[in-house]
Amino acid sequence: MKERILVTGGTGYIGSHTVVELQNSGYDVVIVDNLSNSNADVVDNIEAVSGIRPAFEKVDCLDYKALEAVFAKYDGIKGIIHFAASKAVGESVQKPLLYYRNNLVSLINVLELMPAYGVEGIIFSSSCTVYGQPDHLPVTEQAPIKKAESPYGNTKQVNEEIIRDTVASGSPISAILLRYFNPIGAHPSALLGELPNGVPQNLVPYITQTAIGIRPQLSVFGDDYNTPDGSCIRDFINIVDLARAHVVAMARILGKKQKEKVEVFNIGTGRGLSVLELIHAFEKATGVKLNYKIVGRRAGDIEQVWADPQYANNELGWKAETPIEDTLESAWKWQLKLRERGIQ
Ligand code: NAD
Ligand code: WQD
């Protein structure tokens, strides 16, 4: 019998790729998503990629009763991967209560339901944003948590604490907190990727939209940082590599291989790339010249951060493998496919 996994936010960017990797590894997947930042046709595309149609329930994780009905309907859910959250940093500054409500209450509902339905473990989508500007690079999981720069970032910190407190209180569940660095790219089939939602805040969607002519110019936010070329440095992690980390983390939980009931892993490549290096890698990978200009710094940006992924490499047996050029090419193919589908 296939083990059954519930994926909240499973039609979203990271969720959809993870569902495919779970299916490829033999798991039976149930998706819960309220479609606040995704579309139902993602389910068709997941099926087109994996050959298996996942169960899908349009449910809001804030709705405890509706969420409970999903646990009741799909017997024997073993593990949960909890992606469902609001994620736009700037919007969280404008609408903090929306972010606190959605991101905290959704998790609380999931954690309350897990023991009642015998669900063994949860994987939580955390972020390198919890480290702020680290004192040492590459940053390890032991680095101190810095005061959050935004309500969004704060929800990640508080949610990590909620999970720790719940497990410490004796709840019979275990957890893995995955701290993602900067996920980019799309599925190589160009059937799954990040759906656009207004003017992109993140670098790679802005690059691909500029390259295709939706935006006239890319602004590079600052070239006067204390880095070799003056632009900020990030650890850009391929979306499929990232998705695979969830599969091995779930196997670790269900195989009872955890060293502690709550474990934390950095999910990054271990390589820092500057914004300018990424732009040039995109031009090289795609042959498309980008129109960009250097402008002032963006408020709240971290100067440089990249992961020490050793612990994840050793313990999970997982490693980011995809070359950056392939990742950027996949982002470009996705942008071209969006145009084909008439999506801007
Ligand atoms: P996404 O917006 O593409 O996916 C999130 C999905 O959750 C969407 O499909 C949305 O409709 C759904 N959702 C939101 N609130 C919900 C609710 N109350 N009930 C049910 N469904 C709900 O975002 P993503 O980039 O795939 O991110 C997934 C997770 O990873 C989020 O928790 C995000 O904070 C975290 N994360 C993302 C990044 C990143 O750069 N993309 C980095 C670090 C962490
Ligand atoms: C990367 C670099 C920008 C756009 C954010 C969240 C973080 C995490 C991932 C979820 C920065 C520069 C960007 C542009 C630019 N999300 N940039 N021009 O800021 O590292 O992280 O997404 O947890 O919490 O804060 O990612 O893609 O926005 O920016 O020059 O038009 O690209 O200044 O240096 P960031 P990003």
Short mmCIF file of C-alpha atoms and ligand atoms in Angstrom, two decimals:
data_model
loop_
_atom_site.label_atom_id
_atom_site.label_comp_id
_atom_site.label_asym_id
_atom_site.label_seq_id
_atom_site.Cartn_x
_atom_site.Cartn_y
_atom_site.Cartn_z
CA MET A 1 0.00 0.00 0.00
CA LYS A 2 1.23 3.44 -0.92
CA GLU A 3 1.83 5.76 2.00
CA ARG A 4 -0.52 8.73 1.93
CA ILE A 5 0.79 12.29 2.27
CA LEU A 6 -1.29 15.46 2.64
CA VAL A 7 0.24 18.47 0.91
CA THR A 8 -1.25 21.82 1.89
CA GLY A 9 -0.59 24.53 -0.68
CA GLY A 10 0.03 21.69 -3.14
CA THR A 11 -1.01 23.60 -6.25
CA GLY A 12 1.46 26.40 -5.47
CA TYR A 13 4.96 26.86 -6.87
CA ILE A 14 6.97 24.65 -4.53
CA GLY A 15 4.00 22.44 -3.66
CA SER A 16 3.24 21.38 -7.24
CA HIS A 17 6.85 20.33 -7.90
CA THR A 18 6.93 18.47 -4.60
CA VAL A 19 3.71 16.59 -5.37
CA VAL A 20 5.29 15.31 -8.60
CA GLU A 21 8.45 14.16 -6.79
CA LEU A 22 6.37 12.45 -4.07
CA GLN A 23 4.35 10.64 -6.72
CA ASN A 24 7.51 9.65 -8.59
CA SER A 25 8.75 8.12 -5.32
CA GLY A 26 5.59 6.07 -4.81
CA TYR A 27 3.58 8.19 -2.38
CA ASP A 28 -0.16 8.72 -2.66
CA VAL A 29 -0.80 12.46 -2.49
CA VAL A 30 -3.80 14.47 -1.35
CA ILE A 31 -3.62 18.21 -2.06
CA VAL A 32 -5.40 20.86 -0.04
CA ASP A 33 -5.31 24.37 -1.44
CA ASN A 34 -7.69 27.33 -1.31
CA LEU A 35 -6.38 28.53 -4.71
CA SER A 36 -5.68 31.99 -3.27
CA ASN A 37 -2.36 32.01 -5.16
CA SER A 38 -2.72 29.18 -7.67
CA ASN A 39 -5.14 27.62 -10.15
CA ALA A 40 -7.03 24.35 -10.22
CA ASP A 41 -5.52 23.49 -13.63
CA VAL A 42 -2.18 22.93 -11.89
CA VAL A 43 -3.67 19.56 -10.92
CA ASP A 44 -3.97 18.70 -14.63
CA ASN A 45 -0.37 19.70 -15.18
CA ILE A 46 0.83 17.63 -12.25
CA GLU A 47 -0.96 14.67 -13.82
CA ALA A 48 0.57 15.44 -17.22
CA VAL A 49 4.06 15.35 -15.68
CA SER A 50 3.77 12.40 -13.32
CA GLY A 51 1.07 10.37 -15.05
CA ILE A 52 -0.87 10.24 -11.78
CA ARG A 53 -3.74 12.51 -10.80
CA PRO A 54 -3.44 13.57 -7.16
CA ALA A 55 -6.57 13.94 -5.07
CA PHE A 56 -7.44 17.62 -4.77
CA GLU A 57 -9.61 19.39 -2.22
CA LYS A 58 -10.29 23.11 -2.50
CA VAL A 59 -10.18 23.86 1.19
CA ASP A 60 -8.88 26.77 3.23
CA CYS A 61 -6.59 25.65 6.05
CA LEU A 62 -8.14 28.40 8.16
CA ASP A 63 -11.42 26.46 8.04
CA TYR A 64 -10.89 23.88 10.78
CA LYS A 65 -14.07 21.93 10.06
CA ALA A 66 -13.41 21.68 6.32
CA LEU A 67 -9.81 20.67 6.97
CA GLU A 68 -10.95 18.04 9.46
CA ALA A 69 -13.31 16.66 6.82
CA VAL A 70 -10.29 16.09 4.56
CA PHE A 71 -8.51 14.10 7.28
CA ALA A 72 -11.68 12.09 7.80
CA LYS A 73 -12.25 11.48 4.08
CA TYR A 74 -8.71 10.33 3.28
CA ASP A 75 -7.98 7.55 5.69
CA GLY A 76 -4.49 6.91 6.98
CA ILE A 77 -2.63 10.12 6.16
CA LYS A 78 0.90 9.44 7.42
CA GLY A 79 2.62 12.75 6.89
CA ILE A 80 1.93 16.36 6.04
CA ILE A 81 3.94 18.83 4.04
CA HIS A 82 2.67 22.25 4.96
CA PHE A 83 3.27 24.82 2.22
CA ALA A 84 0.02 26.78 2.56
CA ALA A 85 0.91 30.34 3.48
CA SER A 86 0.92 33.88 2.17
CA LYS A 87 4.43 34.76 1.05
CA ALA A 88 4.79 38.29 -0.31
CA VAL A 89 7.17 40.17 1.96
CA GLY A 90 6.01 43.67 0.91
CA GLU A 91 2.32 42.80 1.19
CA SER A 92 2.94 41.46 4.69
CA VAL A 93 4.11 44.91 5.77
CA GLN A 94 0.85 46.42 4.42
CA LYS A 95 -1.42 43.65 5.73
CA PRO A 96 0.25 42.15 8.80
CA LEU A 97 -2.94 40.71 10.30
CA LEU A 98 -3.75 38.84 7.10
CA TYR A 99 -0.27 37.30 7.23
CA TYR A 100 -0.37 36.48 10.92
CA ARG A 101 -3.84 34.98 10.62
CA ASN A 102 -3.20 32.95 7.49
CA ASN A 103 0.26 31.70 8.30
CA LEU A 104 -0.17 31.05 12.02
CA VAL A 105 -3.76 29.77 12.20
CA SER A 106 -3.31 27.44 9.20
CA LEU A 107 -0.39 25.76 10.92
CA ILE A 108 -2.19 25.63 14.28
CA ASN A 109 -5.17 23.90 12.65
CA VAL A 110 -2.92 21.34 11.01
CA LEU A 111 -1.03 20.66 14.25
CA GLU A 112 -4.28 20.22 16.18
CA LEU A 113 -5.65 17.73 13.69
CA MET A 114 -2.51 15.62 13.27
CA PRO A 115 -2.64 13.59 16.53
CA ALA A 116 -6.40 13.10 16.30
CA TYR A 117 -5.91 11.36 12.94
CA GLY A 118 -2.68 9.53 13.75
CA VAL A 119 -0.51 11.61 11.42
CA GLU A 120 3.12 10.98 12.33
CA GLY A 121 5.03 13.96 11.07
CA ILE A 122 5.07 17.34 9.42
CA ILE A 123 7.50 19.08 7.12
CA PHE A 124 7.31 22.83 7.46
CA SER A 125 8.39 25.36 4.82
CA SER A 126 10.70 27.73 6.63
CA SER A 127 13.10 30.20 5.10
CA CYS A 128 16.65 31.48 5.28
CA THR A 129 14.98 34.78 6.12
CA VAL A 130 15.08 33.62 9.78
CA TYR A 131 18.87 34.18 9.77
CA GLY A 132 18.65 37.83 8.67
CA GLN A 133 22.20 38.95 7.83
CA PRO A 134 24.25 36.09 9.34
CA ASP A 135 27.46 36.88 11.22
CA HIS A 136 29.26 34.01 9.51
CA LEU A 137 28.98 32.62 5.99
CA PRO A 138 28.09 30.08 4.83
CA VAL A 139 25.30 30.00 7.39
CA THR A 140 24.68 26.80 9.38
CA GLU A 141 21.51 25.69 11.13
CA GLN A 142 23.12 26.72 14.44
CA ALA A 143 23.30 30.40 13.50
CA PRO A 144 21.20 32.63 15.72
CA ILE A 145 17.75 33.72 14.59
CA LYS A 146 17.75 37.48 13.93
CA LYS A 147 14.85 39.85 14.47
CA ALA A 148 12.55 39.50 11.46
CA GLU A 149 12.57 42.24 8.81
CA SER A 150 8.86 41.79 8.00
CA PRO A 151 5.64 40.28 9.36
CA TYR A 152 6.08 37.51 6.76
CA GLY A 153 9.55 36.68 8.10
CA ASN A 154 8.19 36.81 11.62
CA THR A 155 5.50 34.23 10.78
CA LYS A 156 8.28 31.80 9.79
CA GLN A 157 10.08 32.33 13.11
CA VAL A 158 6.90 32.06 15.18
CA ASN A 159 5.74 28.99 13.25
CA GLU A 160 9.05 27.27 13.95
CA GLU A 161 8.48 28.02 17.66
CA ILE A 162 4.87 26.82 17.53
CA ILE A 163 6.06 23.49 16.15
CA ARG A 164 8.80 23.16 18.77
CA ASP A 165 6.44 24.02 21.62
CA THR A 166 3.81 21.59 20.36
CA VAL A 167 6.28 18.72 20.16
CA ALA A 168 7.77 19.65 23.56
CA SER A 169 4.28 19.54 25.08
CA GLY A 170 4.10 15.83 24.28
CA SER A 171 2.16 15.86 21.02
CA PRO A 172 2.93 12.50 19.39
CA ILE A 173 4.26 14.04 16.20
CA SER A 174 7.66 14.83 14.82
CA ALA A 175 8.76 17.59 12.50
CA ILE A 176 11.34 18.68 10.00
CA LEU A 177 11.80 22.37 9.39
CA LEU A 178 13.30 23.02 5.98
CA ARG A 179 14.86 26.45 5.64
CA TYR A 180 14.81 27.19 1.93
CA PHE A 181 17.23 29.64 0.42
CA ASN A 182 16.10 31.24 -2.87
CA PRO A 183 14.03 28.76 -4.92
CA ILE A 184 14.10 29.49 -8.66
CA GLY A 185 13.38 27.86 -12.01
CA ALA A 186 10.60 25.62 -13.21
CA HIS A 187 9.95 22.02 -14.10
CA PRO A 188 12.04 21.04 -17.18
CA SER A 189 8.79 20.05 -18.94
CA ALA A 190 7.66 23.71 -18.65
CA LEU A 191 4.33 22.37 -17.36
CA LEU A 192 4.87 23.57 -13.79
CA GLY A 193 6.38 26.78 -12.50
CA GLU A 194 5.62 29.92 -10.56
CA LEU A 195 2.41 31.59 -11.72
CA PRO A 196 2.74 35.36 -12.09
CA ASN A 197 0.80 37.55 -9.69
CA GLY A 198 1.17 41.21 -10.58
CA VAL A 199 4.57 42.89 -10.70
CA PRO A 200 7.14 40.33 -9.55
CA GLN A 201 9.02 41.12 -6.35
CA ASN A 202 11.52 38.31 -6.79
CA LEU A 203 14.53 38.54 -9.05
CA VAL A 204 14.11 35.63 -11.48
CA PRO A 205 10.48 36.26 -12.46
CA TYR A 206 11.46 39.89 -13.01
CA ILE A 207 14.36 38.80 -15.20
CA THR A 208 12.22 36.49 -17.35
CA GLN A 209 9.42 39.07 -17.68
CA THR A 210 11.98 41.67 -18.78
CA ALA A 211 13.56 39.24 -21.21
CA ILE A 212 10.21 38.55 -22.86
CA GLY A 213 9.24 42.23 -22.98
CA ILE A 214 6.49 42.39 -20.34
CA ARG A 215 8.72 44.76 -18.31
CA PRO A 216 10.89 47.29 -20.11
CA GLN A 217 13.83 47.12 -17.73
CA LEU A 218 15.15 45.20 -14.75
CA SER A 219 16.32 47.32 -11.81
CA VAL A 220 19.31 45.96 -9.95
CA PHE A 221 18.87 47.11 -6.36
CA GLY A 222 22.33 48.38 -5.43
CA ASP A 223 25.91 47.86 -6.56
CA ASP A 224 27.53 49.41 -3.52
CA TYR A 225 27.31 46.45 -1.15
CA ASN A 226 30.41 44.99 0.44
CA THR A 227 30.57 42.12 -2.08
CA PRO A 228 33.03 41.46 -4.94
CA ASP A 229 30.85 43.14 -7.62
CA GLY A 230 28.82 45.31 -5.22
CA SER A 231 25.47 43.54 -5.81
CA CYS A 232 23.77 41.30 -3.23
CA ILE A 233 24.59 37.62 -3.00
CA ARG A 234 22.05 34.78 -2.66
CA ASP A 235 21.94 31.01 -2.76
CA PHE A 236 19.66 30.20 -5.70
CA ILE A 237 18.28 26.69 -5.42
CA ASN A 238 16.64 24.78 -8.28
CA ILE A 239 12.95 24.09 -7.66
CA VAL A 240 13.12 20.38 -8.50
CA ASP A 241 16.17 19.89 -6.28
CA LEU A 242 14.24 21.66 -3.53
CA ALA A 243 11.17 19.50 -4.13
CA ARG A 244 13.29 16.34 -3.79
CA ALA A 245 14.51 17.46 -0.38
CA HIS A 246 10.93 17.09 0.86
CA VAL A 247 10.75 13.50 -0.34
CA VAL A 248 13.87 12.44 1.53
CA ALA A 249 12.79 14.39 4.59
CA MET A 250 9.44 12.59 4.56
CA ALA A 251 11.16 9.22 4.23
CA ARG A 252 13.31 10.14 7.24
CA ILE A 253 10.23 10.96 9.33
CA LEU A 254 8.24 7.88 8.32
CA GLY A 255 11.30 5.63 8.58
CA LYS A 256 11.83 6.92 12.13
CA LYS A 257 15.38 7.96 11.28
CA GLN A 258 15.26 11.33 13.01
CA LYS A 259 17.85 12.13 15.65
CA GLU A 260 15.48 14.55 17.36
CA LYS A 261 11.74 15.02 17.15
CA VAL A 262 12.24 18.42 15.57
CA GLU A 263 15.07 18.74 13.07
CA VAL A 264 16.17 21.70 10.98
CA PHE A 265 17.90 21.59 7.61
CA ASN A 266 19.24 24.29 5.34
CA ILE A 267 18.10 23.63 1.78
CA GLY A 268 20.51 25.48 -0.45
CA THR A 269 23.37 24.82 -2.84
CA GLY A 270 26.22 26.11 -0.69
CA ARG A 271 27.16 28.53 -3.45
CA GLY A 272 26.54 32.25 -3.33
CA LEU A 273 25.85 34.05 -6.63
CA SER A 274 25.56 37.80 -6.96
CA VAL A 275 22.61 39.46 -8.64
CA LEU A 276 24.89 40.56 -11.49
CA GLU A 277 26.38 37.09 -11.82
CA LEU A 278 22.89 35.65 -12.05
CA ILE A 279 21.90 38.13 -14.76
CA HIS A 280 24.97 37.20 -16.79
CA ALA A 281 24.34 33.49 -16.26
CA PHE A 282 20.80 34.01 -17.56
CA GLU A 283 22.10 35.78 -20.67
CA LYS A 284 24.59 32.99 -21.27
CA ALA A 285 22.09 30.18 -20.69
CA THR A 286 19.37 31.61 -22.91
CA GLY A 287 21.21 33.81 -25.40
CA VAL A 288 18.79 36.63 -24.51
CA LYS A 289 20.27 40.02 -23.67
CA LEU A 290 18.75 41.68 -20.63
CA ASN A 291 18.01 45.37 -20.35
CA TYR A 292 18.97 46.26 -16.78
CA LYS A 293 20.15 49.25 -14.86
CA ILE A 294 21.63 49.75 -11.43
CA VAL A 295 19.37 51.66 -9.06
CA GLY A 296 19.42 52.34 -5.32
CA ARG A 297 19.23 49.67 -2.65
CA ARG A 298 15.87 48.07 -1.78
CA ALA A 299 14.85 48.63 1.85
CA GLY A 300 15.24 45.57 4.04
CA ASP A 301 17.53 43.62 1.69
CA ILE A 302 20.15 41.36 3.23
CA GLU A 303 23.62 42.01 1.77
CA GLN A 304 24.69 38.40 1.36
CA VAL A 305 23.58 34.99 2.44
CA TRP A 306 24.26 31.46 1.33
CA ALA A 307 23.80 28.09 2.93
CA ASP A 308 26.08 25.61 4.50
CA PRO A 309 24.13 22.56 3.28
CA GLN A 310 26.51 19.98 4.80
CA TYR A 311 24.07 18.80 7.45
CA ALA A 312 21.34 18.23 4.85
CA ASN A 313 23.85 16.59 2.49
CA ASN A 314 25.07 14.18 5.17
CA GLU A 315 21.89 13.44 7.09
CA LEU A 316 19.32 13.47 4.31
CA GLY A 317 21.62 12.14 1.62
CA TRP A 318 20.36 15.03 -0.47
CA LYS A 319 22.31 17.51 -2.54
CA ALA A 320 21.38 20.30 -4.94
CA GLU A 321 22.57 19.05 -8.32
CA THR A 322 21.16 21.13 -11.14
CA PRO A 323 23.62 23.56 -12.78
CA ILE A 324 22.51 27.19 -12.58
CA GLU A 325 22.41 27.49 -16.40
CA ASP A 326 19.89 24.62 -16.61
CA THR A 327 17.81 26.20 -13.88
CA LEU A 328 17.75 29.57 -15.63
CA GLU A 329 16.93 27.91 -18.93
CA SER A 330 13.97 26.19 -17.24
CA ALA A 331 12.77 29.57 -15.93
CA TRP A 332 12.96 30.96 -19.46
CA LYS A 333 11.13 28.00 -20.99
CA TRP A 334 8.40 28.50 -18.38
CA GLN A 335 8.10 32.17 -19.31
CA LEU A 336 7.78 31.24 -22.99
CA LYS A 337 5.13 28.65 -22.11
CA LEU A 338 3.18 31.24 -20.11
CA ARG A 339 3.10 33.44 -23.20
CA GLU A 340 1.89 30.48 -25.29
CA ARG A 341 -0.91 30.01 -22.73
CA GLY A 342 -1.73 33.74 -22.90
CA ILE A 343 -0.70 34.35 -19.28
CA GLN A 344 1.19 37.56 -18.50
P1 NAD B 1 2.81 29.74 -3.47
O1 NAD B 1 2.01 30.96 -3.14
O2 NAD B 1 3.07 29.43 -4.89
O3 NAD B 1 2.12 28.46 -2.81
C1 NAD B 1 1.38 28.52 -1.62
C2 NAD B 1 0.04 27.84 -1.89
O4 NAD B 1 -0.72 27.86 -0.69
C3 NAD B 1 -0.79 28.56 -2.95
O5 NAD B 1 -1.23 27.62 -3.91
C4 NAD B 1 -1.96 29.15 -2.17
O6 NAD B 1 -3.15 29.18 -2.95
C5 NAD B 1 -2.04 28.21 -0.99
N1 NAD B 1 -2.61 28.79 0.24
C6 NAD B 1 -2.29 29.95 0.84
N2 NAD B 1 -3.01 30.10 1.96
C7 NAD B 1 -3.80 29.00 2.07
C8 NAD B 1 -4.77 28.56 3.01
N3 NAD B 1 -5.10 29.30 4.06
N4 NAD B 1 -5.37 27.38 2.81
C9 NAD B 1 -5.07 26.61 1.73
N5 NAD B 1 -4.17 26.98 0.81
C10 NAD B 1 -3.54 28.16 0.98
O7 NAD B 1 4.17 29.85 -2.64
P2 NAD B 1 5.47 28.95 -2.72
O8 NAD B 1 6.57 29.78 -3.27
O9 NAD B 1 5.16 27.64 -3.32
O10 NAD B 1 5.77 28.77 -1.18
C11 NAD B 1 5.36 27.62 -0.45
C12 NAD B 1 5.81 27.76 0.99
O11 NAD B 1 7.22 27.91 1.02
C13 NAD B 1 5.24 28.96 1.72
O12 NAD B 1 5.01 28.59 3.05
C14 NAD B 1 6.35 29.96 1.63
O13 NAD B 1 6.30 30.89 2.69
C15 NAD B 1 7.57 29.06 1.77
N6 NAD B 1 8.80 29.64 1.22
C16 NAD B 1 8.82 30.09 -0.06
C17 NAD B 1 9.98 30.65 -0.57
C18 NAD B 1 10.03 31.20 -1.97
O14 NAD B 1 10.93 31.98 -2.26
N7 NAD B 1 9.13 30.82 -2.86
C19 NAD B 1 11.13 30.71 0.23
C20 NAD B 1 11.07 30.23 1.54
C21 NAD B 1 9.89 29.69 2.02
C1 WQD B 2 17.07 38.57 -4.56
C2 WQD B 2 18.09 39.67 -4.86
C3 WQD B 2 17.28 41.91 -4.53
C4 WQD B 2 14.33 41.97 -7.69
C5 WQD B 2 12.80 36.92 -0.73
C6 WQD B 2 12.20 36.91 0.64
C7 WQD B 2 12.63 35.70 1.39
C8 WQD B 2 12.38 34.43 0.59
C9 WQD B 2 12.82 34.53 -0.82
C10 WQD B 2 10.38 33.38 1.33
C11 WQD B 2 18.06 40.80 -3.84
C12 WQD B 2 17.62 41.66 -5.98
C13 WQD B 2 15.31 41.56 -6.82
C14 WQD B 2 14.62 42.96 -8.65
C15 WQD B 2 16.87 43.06 -7.84
N1 WQD B 2 10.99 34.10 0.52
N2 WQD B 2 16.56 42.11 -6.89
N3 WQD B 2 15.89 43.47 -8.70
O1 WQD B 2 14.95 39.20 -1.16
O2 WQD B 2 16.53 37.21 -1.24
O3 WQD B 2 14.20 36.88 -0.60
O4 WQD B 2 12.37 35.75 -1.42
O5 WQD B 2 10.67 33.00 2.43
O6 WQD B 2 11.94 35.69 2.59
O7 WQD B 2 12.61 38.07 1.33
O8 WQD B 2 14.72 37.40 -2.94
O9 WQD B 2 14.30 37.43 -5.36
O10 WQD B 2 13.36 39.29 -3.94
O11 WQD B 2 15.80 39.18 -4.33
O12 WQD B 2 17.98 43.57 -7.92
O13 WQD B 2 13.76 43.39 -9.43
O14 WQD B 2 17.73 40.27 -6.11
O15 WQD B 2 17.68 43.20 -4.14
O16 WQD B 2 19.37 41.23 -3.63
P1 WQD B 2 15.18 37.77 -1.44
P2 WQD B 2 14.46 38.32 -4.20
#
